[in-house]
Amino acid sequence: MLTKTPFQGKLTKTKNLFIPFIVAGDPTPEYTIQFALRLQAEGADVLELGVPYSDPLADGPTIQRAAKRALNAGMSLRKAIELVPELRKHGVEIPIVIFTYYNPVLQIGHDEFFKLLDNNGVEGLLIPDLPYEESEEIREQSEQADIEFISLVAPNSDQRIKQIAEHAKGFLYCVSALGVTGERKEMSEETLSFIEKVKEHSSVPVAVGFGISTNEHVKLVREHADGVIVGSKIIRLIEDELNHIENGEGDKALGNFSEGVNSLVQ
Amino acid sequence: MLQVFPDFKGRYGDFGGKYVPETLMGPLQELEESLDEAMSDPDFLKEYHHVLKEYAGRPTSLSYADKLSGHLGGAKIYLKREDLNHTGAHKLNNAIGQALLAKRMGKEKIIAETGAGQHGVASATVAAKFGLKCKVFMGEEDIRRQELNVFRMKLLGADVVSVSSGNGTLKDATNEAIRYWVANCEDHFYLIGSVVGPHPYPRMVRDFQRVIGDESRKQFLEVENELPDRIYACVGGGSNAMGIFYPFLDDASELVGVEAAGKGIDTPEHAATLSKGTPGVIHGSMTYLMQDENGQITEPYSISAGLDYPGIGPEHAHLFKTKKVRYEAITDEEALGALKLLTEKEGIIPAIESAHALAQAFKEAGNMSADQTILINLSGRGDKDMATLMEHFQEEV
């Protein structure tokens, strides 16, 4: 039974969620705002706002390239968080999850980090290199700050699934297959039975990410899980428009992007 | 009593731990359980020591450097000769241990990362010896600098994967190896080459390298009847240093780790992680690292491809913070000067990595008295560095 409507009440449904991921500052902060608005218009329920990092262990080449573009444009953890009120100002209303590796958080310091999240109206937090055993302090601080700390489970989490699911907040991020982020051709039967297993233990929506690349994947996952998380495919749609952006054809780029997202999730 | 670090969470005081994607937590747990079983199994330890003796050529010698000691006019200088280990460096000790463990765990494919190529060669060697498939990740810049070692790996049957991200050096090769492992952890064993990475790697590599310190201790007592006053070792990730230091941690011997100061620690071009870095997380472990104010990891520099790593083993971070070990930094030029001196006085051409430890020891030896002793870990031989050495010394010779 899914009873919670997390993210400070902003998430109004617990089924059929669409959770896209973009990298803050890719290719510029201004375009991040525009892409976020387009994603919201295409039905995004939560936005994962990625903080670019020099050494992302969980990411494949597509997100690595996006991170590099954003770092070259001067993006940082602090600037990514401070982009959130800008997104709000322009009309992004859905809950925003900051997706960052742990080292930038450490450099800002936990207290300052949570002050920043709080002051800028962030509703969620995801740190892919902070597994359950290392995340106690951050989980406690997230709880105090009323920020949903998103937990991940992987196909080889085995007996850890129960423990992780019991502490899950917001939604439970189900990694569809072993490996880093990136587009994939197939979604296996094992993945679907893994999702069912995770759902048995979770009291928050179960959303599936890593490798969701086609409309068929989205449809298949929606039959079994409460939501889909799409990262690399969305980044690829942005990459496809970089030429238009560089040539000053922003409207065309955003139009094509919206079409691409629409055909992926509708 | 030796230190009991790491604790059950894989921590050395404030450092260590497992900062990895969830996908790797299962494989790390499996590794930890298999390692604990193996290290308490007398048959496993017997086989490991047997291979070290019969195949690697251990124990390696302890050489008294009489001409050098006379030339510097101070402490008596001894060299622990890891350059005499099969494949030319200390790296093989650890590679043998991990390859035996991989076999015990039923994994037939190993992956490794390498900077200077010595760990890649050691991994390719044990893969050939034990019938394992081997993939070595190496930065494209290091592939250029270490052509000879790349050829050796290929000759040994390994698949060398060129990594072009970042500066194309060890940091980037390590990222790519970890990413590959995340996708292939079910049937691949990741053979890490230094005392870095998530728990239990730093402990495992230390325990496979402590043979250097255990042997040194025994050999030194036989020759000098007492322990050395000071022990020097170079530190990149820090495996040769951890290996020689560990059995001496509770003794009176002063331990000195030597980092690469590159073009100087006051320039941006160095790899002096403890001297200039700050605490953070790199490659799954809390330690000291080189980074900018936003927590982005910065690119290190050293003339030695084996030392230009932006992090350092978490146990070293702990030993630094608790002042149990003194850490110094030596520039490229100082290291090359020491390399030349050892070559001319003793007929031994060391690896440029090892020359950093030599340089610091030579600086200090003259100020010590004739009844004091120094032990320097000569972590590897200089054959692999010939191209670099030719650039620097060709006109002189």
mmCIF file with all atom_site columns, N, CA and C in Angstrom, chain B residues 340 386-397:
data_model
loop_
_atom_site.group_PDB
_atom_site.id
_atom_site.type_symbol
_atom_site.label_atom_id
_atom_site.label_alt_id
_atom_site.label_comp_id
_atom_site.label_asym_id
_atom_site.label_entity_id
_atom_site.label_seq_id
_atom_site.pdbx_PDB_ins_code
_atom_site.Cartn_x
_atom_site.Cartn_y
_atom_site.Cartn_z
_atom_site.occupancy
_atom_site.B_iso_or_equiv
_atom_site.pdbx_formal_charge
_atom_site.auth_seq_id
_atom_site.auth_comp_id
_atom_site.auth_asym_id
_atom_site.auth_atom_id
_atom_site.pdbx_PDB_model_num
ATOM 1  N N  . LYS B 1 340 ? 70.621 9.227  -10.275 1.00 0.00 ? 340 LYS B N  1
ATOM 2  C CA . LYS B 1 340 ? 71.931 9.218  -10.918 1.00 0.00 ? 340 LYS B CA 1
ATOM 3  C C  . LYS B 1 340 ? 73.020 8.829  -9.903  1.00 0.00 ? 340 LYS B C  1
ATOM 4  N N  . MET B 1 386 ? 63.441 4.178  -18.977 1.00 0.00 ? 386 MET B N  1
ATOM 5  C CA . MET B 1 386 ? 64.591 4.543  -19.819 1.00 0.00 ? 386 MET B CA 1
ATOM 6  C C  . MET B 1 386 ? 64.309 5.689  -20.782 1.00 0.00 ? 386 MET B C  1
ATOM 7  N N  . ALA B 1 387 ? 63.111 5.702  -21.361 1.00 0.00 ? 387 ALA B N  1
ATOM 8  C CA . ALA B 1 387 ? 62.814 6.768  -22.331 1.00 0.00 ? 387 ALA B CA 1
ATOM 9  C C  . ALA B 1 387 ? 62.884 8.129  -21.641 1.00 0.00 ? 387 ALA B C  1
ATOM 10 N N  . THR B 1 388 ? 62.317 8.215  -20.459 1.00 0.00 ? 388 THR B N  1
ATOM 11 C CA . THR B 1 388 ? 62.341 9.472  -19.693 1.00 0.00 ? 388 THR B CA 1
ATOM 12 C C  . THR B 1 388 ? 63.778 9.821  -19.299 1.00 0.00 ? 388 THR B C  1
ATOM 13 N N  . LEU B 1 389 ? 64.520 8.810  -18.862 1.00 0.00 ? 389 LEU B N  1
ATOM 14 C CA . LEU B 1 389 ? 65.893 9.054  -18.416 1.00 0.00 ? 389 LEU B CA 1
ATOM 15 C C  . LEU B 1 389 ? 66.779 9.480  -19.582 1.00 0.00 ? 389 LEU B C  1
ATOM 16 N N  . MET B 1 390 ? 66.517 8.912  -20.757 1.00 0.00 ? 390 MET B N  1
ATOM 17 C CA . MET B 1 390 ? 67.312 9.305  -21.927 1.00 0.00 ? 390 MET B CA 1
ATOM 18 C C  . MET B 1 390 ? 67.114 10.781 -22.250 1.00 0.00 ? 390 MET B C  1
ATOM 19 N N  . GLU B 1 391 ? 65.858 11.227 -22.124 1.00 0.00 ? 391 GLU B N  1
ATOM 20 C CA . GLU B 1 391 ? 65.580 12.650 -22.380 1.00 0.00 ? 391 GLU B CA 1
ATOM 21 C C  . GLU B 1 391 ? 66.408 13.539 -21.457 1.00 0.00 ? 391 GLU B C  1
ATOM 22 N N  . HIS B 1 392 ? 66.590 13.098 -20.224 1.00 0.00 ? 392 HIS B N  1
ATOM 23 C CA . HIS B 1 392 ? 67.262 13.945 -19.228 1.00 0.00 ? 392 HIS B CA 1
ATOM 24 C C  . HIS B 1 392 ? 68.777 13.796 -19.210 1.00 0.00 ? 392 HIS B C  1
ATOM 25 N N  . PHE B 1 393 ? 69.243 12.598 -19.471 1.00 0.00 ? 393 PHE B N  1
ATOM 26 C CA . PHE B 1 393 ? 70.670 12.344 -19.237 1.00 0.00 ? 393 PHE B CA 1
ATOM 27 C C  . PHE B 1 393 ? 71.490 12.063 -20.488 1.00 0.00 ? 393 PHE B C  1
ATOM 28 N N  . GLN B 1 394 ? 70.842 11.990 -21.659 1.00 0.00 ? 394 GLN B N  1
ATOM 29 C CA . GLN B 1 394 ? 71.566 11.563 -22.851 1.00 0.00 ? 394 GLN B CA 1
ATOM 30 C C  . GLN B 1 394 ? 72.828 12.391 -23.105 1.00 0.00 ? 394 GLN B C  1
ATOM 31 N N  . GLU B 1 395 ? 72.698 13.713 -22.954 1.00 0.00 ? 395 GLU B N  1
ATOM 32 C CA . GLU B 1 395 ? 73.852 14.562 -23.246 1.00 0.00 ? 395 GLU B CA 1
ATOM 33 C C  . GLU B 1 395 ? 74.984 14.322 -22.252 1.00 0.00 ? 395 GLU B C  1
ATOM 34 N N  . GLU B 1 396 ? 74.620 14.043 -21.008 1.00 0.00 ? 396 GLU B N  1
ATOM 35 C CA . GLU B 1 396 ? 75.644 13.831 -19.970 1.00 0.00 ? 396 GLU B CA 1
ATOM 36 C C  . GLU B 1 396 ? 76.422 12.537 -20.173 1.00 0.00 ? 396 GLU B C  1
ATOM 37 N N  . VAL B 1 397 ? 75.744 11.528 -20.726 1.00 0.00 ? 397 VAL B N  1
ATOM 38 C CA . VAL B 1 397 ? 76.429 10.239 -20.862 1.00 0.00 ? 397 VAL B CA 1
ATOM 39 C C  . VAL B 1 397 ? 76.960 10.077 -22.294 1.00 0.00 ? 397 VAL B C  1
#
